[in-house]
GROMACS .gro file of C-alpha atoms in nm:
model
  175
    1MET     CA    1 -18.392  -5.432   8.463
    2SER     CA    2 -18.619  -5.567   8.191
    3GLU     CA    3 -18.528  -5.585   7.826
    4GLN     CA    4 -18.757  -5.426   7.572
    5ALA     CA    5 -18.844  -5.597   7.250
    6GLU     CA    6 -18.687  -5.445   6.943
    7PRO     CA    7 -18.938  -5.205   6.780
    8ARG     CA    8 -19.098  -5.312   6.454
    9PRO     CA    9 -18.968  -5.097   6.166
   10LEU     CA   10 -19.215  -4.868   5.991
   11VAL     CA   11 -19.249  -4.876   5.615
   12PHE     CA   12 -19.299  -4.541   5.447
   13PRO     CA   13 -19.409  -4.502   5.085
   14ALA     CA   14 -19.131  -4.361   4.868
   15GLY     CA   15 -19.111  -3.983   4.875
   16THR     CA   16 -19.331  -3.932   5.182
   17GLU     CA   17 -19.081  -3.969   5.463
   18ASN     CA   18 -18.711  -4.006   5.525
   19THR     CA   19 -18.684  -4.384   5.561
   20SER     CA   20 -18.336  -4.362   5.716
   21GLN     CA   21 -18.485  -4.213   6.034
   22ARG     CA   22 -18.771  -4.396   6.198
   23PRO     CA   23 -18.996  -4.185   6.424
   24ALA     CA   24 -18.997  -4.283   6.790
   25ARG     CA   25 -19.288  -4.502   6.893
   26ASN     CA   26 -19.559  -4.356   7.112
   27MET     CA   27 -19.487  -4.376   7.483
   28ILE     CA   28 -19.842  -4.446   7.599
   29ARG     CA   29 -19.856  -4.812   7.705
   30PHE     CA   30 -20.144  -4.961   7.901
   31GLY     CA   31 -20.207  -5.299   8.056
   32PRO     CA   32 -20.518  -5.507   7.983
   33ARG     CA   33 -20.721  -5.371   8.276
   34THR     CA   34 -20.654  -5.011   8.178
   35ARG     CA   35 -20.742  -5.085   7.815
   36ARG     CA   36 -21.074  -5.238   7.924
   37LEU     CA   37 -21.146  -4.929   8.135
   38ILE     CA   38 -21.065  -4.698   7.843
   39ARG     CA   39 -21.297  -4.898   7.614
   40ALA     CA   40 -21.578  -4.876   7.870
   41VAL     CA   41 -21.533  -4.500   7.907
   42ALA     CA   42 -21.517  -4.460   7.528
   43ARG     CA   43 -21.849  -4.647   7.488
   44VAL     CA   44 -22.011  -4.381   7.706
   45ALA     CA   45 -21.814  -4.074   7.595
   46ASN     CA   46 -21.796  -4.130   7.217
   47PRO     CA   47 -22.173  -4.096   7.153
   48LEU     CA   48 -22.168  -3.769   7.348
   49VAL     CA   49 -21.862  -3.637   7.164
   50LEU     CA   50 -22.011  -3.739   6.828
   51ARG     CA   51 -22.289  -3.484   6.886
   52ILE     CA   52 -22.039  -3.195   6.860
   53ALA     CA   53 -21.751  -3.347   6.662
   54GLY     CA   54 -21.709  -3.253   6.299
   55ARG     CA   55 -21.929  -2.945   6.322
   56ARG     CA   56 -21.847  -2.615   6.159
   57HIS     CA   57 -21.733  -2.448   6.481
   58MET     CA   58 -21.542  -2.746   6.622
   59PRO     CA   59 -21.189  -2.732   6.474
   60ILE     CA   60 -21.031  -2.980   6.718
   61VAL     CA   61 -21.247  -3.292   6.686
   62GLY     CA   62 -21.350  -3.451   6.359
   63ILE     CA   63 -21.523  -3.779   6.277
   64ALA     CA   64 -21.358  -4.065   6.091
   65HIS     CA   65 -21.619  -4.273   5.906
   66HIS     CA   66 -21.472  -4.616   5.831
   67ARG     CA   67 -21.576  -4.977   5.775
   68GLY     CA   68 -21.485  -5.266   6.000
   69ARG     CA   69 -21.228  -5.482   5.826
   70LYS     CA   70 -21.394  -5.805   5.946
   71SER     CA   71 -21.759  -5.713   6.006
   72GLY     CA   72 -21.806  -5.466   5.721
   73ARG     CA   73 -22.003  -5.249   5.965
   74THR     CA   74 -21.978  -4.871   5.928
   75TYR     CA   75 -21.827  -4.686   6.224
   76ALA     CA   76 -21.807  -4.317   6.316
   77THR     CA   77 -21.517  -4.244   6.551
   78PRO     CA   78 -21.449  -3.900   6.700
   79LEU     CA   79 -21.079  -3.818   6.668
   80GLY     CA   80 -20.844  -3.526   6.707
   81VAL     CA   81 -20.809  -3.421   6.343
   82ARG     CA   82 -20.611  -3.136   6.188
   83PRO     CA   83 -20.584  -3.035   5.823
   84ALA     CA   84 -20.239  -3.111   5.681
   85PRO     CA   85 -20.056  -2.823   5.511
   86GLY     CA   86 -20.030  -3.010   5.178
   87GLY     CA   87 -20.393  -3.123   5.182
   88GLY     CA   88 -20.560  -3.407   5.365
   89PHE     CA   89 -20.555  -3.458   5.741
   90VAL     CA   90 -20.325  -3.557   6.026
   91ILE     CA   91 -20.447  -3.767   6.322
   92PRO     CA   92 -20.233  -3.843   6.628
   93VAL     CA   93 -20.201  -4.217   6.694
   94THR     CA   94 -20.258  -4.179   7.068
   95PHE     CA   95 -20.341  -4.535   7.172
   96SER     CA   96 -20.101  -4.718   6.940
   97GLU     CA   97 -20.160  -4.923   6.631
   98ALA     CA   98 -20.392  -5.151   6.831
   99SER     CA   99 -20.678  -4.900   6.790
  100GLN     CA  100 -20.960  -5.046   6.583
  101TRP     CA  101 -21.016  -4.723   6.386
  102TYR     CA  102 -20.647  -4.721   6.293
  103GLN     CA  103 -20.647  -5.083   6.179
  104ASN     CA  104 -20.971  -5.037   5.981
  105ILE     CA  105 -20.845  -4.728   5.798
  106ARG     CA  106 -20.508  -4.889   5.722
  107ALA     CA  107 -20.678  -5.206   5.592
  108ALA     CA  108 -20.926  -5.018   5.372
  109GLY     CA  109 -20.675  -4.759   5.253
  110TRP     CA  110 -20.930  -4.477   5.281
  111CYS     CA  111 -21.206  -4.325   5.495
  112VAL     CA  112 -21.428  -4.018   5.511
  113ILE     CA  113 -21.335  -3.743   5.756
  114THR     CA  114 -21.608  -3.503   5.868
  115TYR     CA  115 -21.431  -3.182   5.963
  116GLN     CA  116 -21.590  -2.843   6.028
  117GLY     CA  117 -21.920  -2.949   5.875
  118ALA     CA  118 -21.787  -3.098   5.551
  119ASP     CA  119 -21.710  -3.456   5.446
  120HIS     CA  120 -21.366  -3.520   5.297
  121THR     CA  121 -21.272  -3.848   5.131
  122VAL     CA  122 -20.913  -3.926   5.221
  123ALA     CA  123 -20.682  -4.212   5.130
  124GLN     CA  124 -20.325  -4.340   5.145
  125PRO     CA  125 -20.291  -4.370   5.523
  126THR     CA  126 -19.924  -4.321   5.608
  127VAL     CA  127 -19.757  -4.316   5.948
  128VAL     CA  128 -19.544  -4.003   5.982
  129SER     CA  129 -19.324  -3.856   6.253
  130ARG     CA  130 -19.390  -3.561   6.482
  131ALA     CA  131 -19.163  -3.344   6.265
  132THR     CA  132 -19.372  -3.415   5.954
  133ALA     CA  133 -19.708  -3.366   6.129
  134GLY     CA  134 -19.601  -3.065   6.337
  135PRO     CA  135 -19.694  -2.787   6.093
  136ALA     CA  136 -20.060  -2.895   6.111
  137TYR     CA  137 -20.079  -2.806   6.482
  138PRO     CA  138 -20.054  -2.476   6.666
  139ARG     CA  139 -19.757  -2.445   6.902
  140TYR     CA  140 -19.954  -2.520   7.220
  141GLU     CA  141 -20.093  -2.844   7.074
  142ARG     CA  142 -19.751  -2.955   6.950
  143LEU     CA  143 -19.617  -2.904   7.301
  144ALA     CA  144 -19.906  -3.093   7.464
  145LEU     CA  145 -19.874  -3.387   7.223
  146ARG     CA  146 -19.499  -3.400   7.281
  147LEU     CA  147 -19.542  -3.391   7.661
  148ILE     CA  148 -19.778  -3.690   7.658
  149GLY     CA  149 -19.544  -3.882   7.429
  150ILE     CA  150 -19.726  -3.881   7.097
  151ASN     CA  151 -19.464  -3.933   6.827
  152GLU     CA  152 -19.660  -4.103   6.549
  153TYR     CA  153 -19.936  -3.957   6.336
  154LEU     CA  154 -20.155  -4.089   6.058
  155LEU     CA  155 -20.140  -3.875   5.746
  156LEU     CA  156 -20.437  -3.911   5.512
  157THR     CA  157 -20.423  -3.736   5.177
  158ASP     CA  158 -20.716  -3.598   4.981
  159ALA     CA  159 -20.860  -3.859   4.747
  160SER     CA  160 -20.935  -3.695   4.416
  161GLY     CA  161 -21.212  -3.865   4.231
  162SER     CA  162 -21.522  -3.783   4.039
  163GLY     CA  163 -21.859  -3.783   4.205
  164SER     CA  164 -21.951  -3.736   4.566
  165ALA     CA  165 -21.875  -3.969   4.854
  166ALA     CA  166 -22.243  -4.071   4.857
  167ASP     CA  167 -22.227  -4.168   4.489
  168ARG     CA  168 -21.935  -4.401   4.562
  169GLY     CA  169 -22.117  -4.564   4.857
  170GLU     CA  170 -21.856  -4.451   5.107
  171PRO     CA  171 -21.919  -4.465   5.481
  172GLY     CA  172 -22.045  -4.143   5.637
  173ALA     CA  173 -22.162  -4.006   5.306
  174GLY     CA  174 -22.516  -3.912   5.231
  175GLY     CA  175 -22.674  -4.002   5.557
   0.00000   0.00000   0.00000
């Protein structure tokens, strides 16, 4: 029997989550070979998915436009995105906090989500539990996400500001 390392505690901003109960960590764990395979498949699949993601009639897949935290390069990543009931968006953290898109958005504190043909500037990335994110998903999706072990979600709230995303020089805005 092997011992597991004690999970790292999550820090929730005041008023956004019950800090006395930490959501369970995602169950999906892959070794280095599997991660390399997933990256190779993503390099092929992502450009194809980007052609349909974020369009008006595609309510399941959106595009997160974010900047690399080290390179400064602009990235467009297709993700499973759902509008949050209180405004903003919820994204399942399927491949853990090691995902580059996740780290970039957390480091920047904001990104632009293209969802159903419109760009939305969102900010304040916060990790929330399945219970908090659940209302954003229809019952069949909640069940599927639970069955594959997704317990953590990234909640991004609408960033209210004057001017358009293009005026502020944000990634994914204006071309």
